Amino acid sequence: MRLITYSKELVDGQSIYISSNSLPVKVLNLEPAGHAFHAAALRLVGHCVETNSDGDDDEKEVSKEKENVYVQSSDSYSSKGKKKSGGDAKQQDHYALLGLSHLRYLATEDQIRKSYRETALRHHPDKQASLLLAEVNEVAKQAKKDEIENHFKAIQEAYEVLIDPVRRRIYDSTDEFDDEVPSDCAPQDFFKVFGPAFLRNGRWSVTQPIPTLGDDSTPFKEVDSFYDFWYSFKSWREFPHADEFDLEQAESRDHKRWMERQNAKLSEKARKEEYARIRILVDNAYKRDPRIARRKDELKAEKQRKKEAKILAKKAEEEAAARIVEEERRRKEEADKKAAEAASNQKKLREKEKKLLRKERTRLRSLSTPILSGHLLNLTDDDVEGLCSSLDKEQLRILCDSMEGKEGLGRAKLVKEKLELDHKLKDEKEDEKNIQQKHSVAVNGDIPYSSTEKREKPWTKEEIELLRKGIQKYPKGTSRRWEVVSEYIGTKRSVEEILKATKTVLLQKPDTAKAFDSFLEKRKPAPTIASPLSTREEMQGLPNGNVAESHAPIGSDNSPEPSQQSGGKPNSDNGPTAYVTTSNSDEDSWSAVQEKALVQALKTFPKEATQRWERVSAAVPGKTVGQCKKKFALMKDNFRNKKNAV
């Protein structure tokens, strides 16, 4: 086969042969650029460059992927765009390159710029040309040149990272830091152990400056503000993960967003762990802070002191109450004792007075015995006893003393005079009482009421109904409403009585227990039809006098007058009057059934029952209230006569 092309880049210089079944290869005139140009230049000068097999594999994979159609999926994302772990290459110290190792995260932007200018000027490749001349051969010179250039590039990279706030924050977050949390310490070493820990972790605080832990003499207000700050601590620390995705390698917008979500998940997890670590630090410090422990002891002691004071106060109150009760009981006992003594003395005094009174009465009776036996001045035992009951002890003593000096008629005169004087005093008291009653009648214009009577006249059912109708007929807004209602009732009720009745009488519920009584009152008496004929049972149930009376001739003088109570009228056309009207003998005739019903009704409705006789008459068929009362009186007289006869 004929040689198609020859390239000077071929080291071995062998010809290239292409099979007959392949298409001719098109010659491409491409020039290397960037890293490829640098690698080609190194190969031309004979510098051996180690190839990265991983890079070749990645290029092969990329070429293969270009042949296939790209489909967006989470599986394809997970295998692309990850940062290299960088486990083999150590991260450079940007602060050390710029000469800021003593400041590190405390370095300001001006300090970074100033240090970068000095370092860049000192390590610029043009300033390091003298170092190339010191080398012997070209290879060493080239190596030294590369070293100088790489060092200058590292300085530029350090400046770019530290001057950018976002990238510097990420770098500071991954900078060397002691995450150790103190767990225990002696009480005297608390501030030495936890003070540096809080200062060390305070670099991550968003709020600056941070409060200090203080010392044992720090006021409680500052201590509380210190722990409040750390319990609400906000950190700016970033948490770049070794497995997070590089957003610059995203193939599309959706791919980039998916990378951001995955990176956010990793950062959120690390952030939660960081906040948990800070919380453990604050909790450990709060538990072991001698100031907090001292305040807790003081509060506990104060609480115990208040509790004891409360118990003592309660005990004192109970003792005071018990003392008051005891004093009250003792006072009551003394008062009862004094009252008992006074009552006993009063009783003894009364007994003594009674004894003396009985003695004087006995004395009067003994002195009056000759007078009564001689019937002097028509004095009797009742007169003497009246004086004994009406006169008191002193009067009796004076009377008896005056009687002892006289005999016979003189004593009788003294008793007579005393008796007349006593009657006169009684009459005067009675007249005075009558005059007072008359005076009260003249002043008030009304008869004085007794203690059992009421001044206000009770309302009858008719008045209550009229009052209810009047209130409905004359509603609110009527001129002189209550005077009009009083005139409508017509019983001379005053306005005050009507107003009081509207609040009391009208609001009372009807008594259902007296419903039957009101029914009996309103019920019309049933008309009785008297019959001249009597059955055998009725004749047997009648007394002998009634039977004889029922067989009396109609036209005789003993026949009673027709009763107007039954409401019958004589009918001369139809026959005799006796067959039409009801006679008294027919009304007074009682059958055995009626008598039995009357006795049973009297037992059922005792004297205390309301509307007794109306209920009794309703229970006895064919009899009125008057007939039942008359029969009851007759039965009572018969019972008394039988009892007297026995």
PDB file of C-alpha atoms in Angstrom, residues 105 136 183 256 300 315 340 384 408 478-479 513:
ATOM      1  CA  TYR A 105      -8.976  33.828  59.717  1.00  0.00           C
ATOM      2  CA  VAL A 136      24.158  23.571  35.842  1.00  0.00           C
ATOM      3  CA  SER A 183     -16.767  16.966  79.021  1.00  0.00           C
ATOM      4  CA  LYS A 256     -26.784  21.782  38.039  1.00  0.00           C
ATOM      5  CA  LYS A 300     -33.128  25.944  96.473  1.00  0.00           C
ATOM      6  CA  LYS A 315     -48.548  26.369 112.204  1.00  0.00           C
ATOM      7  CA  ALA A 340     -76.083  28.834 135.402  1.00  0.00           C
ATOM      8  CA  VAL A 384    -110.164  35.442 149.834  1.00  0.00           C
ATOM      9  CA  GLY A 408    -113.725  40.026 163.898  1.00  0.00           C
ATOM     10  CA  THR A 478    -102.592  52.865  78.167  1.00  0.00           C
ATOM     11  CA  SER A 479    -103.152  56.145  79.995  1.00  0.00           C
ATOM     12  CA  ALA A 513    -104.516  18.956  93.553  1.00  0.00           C
TER      13      ALA A 513
END
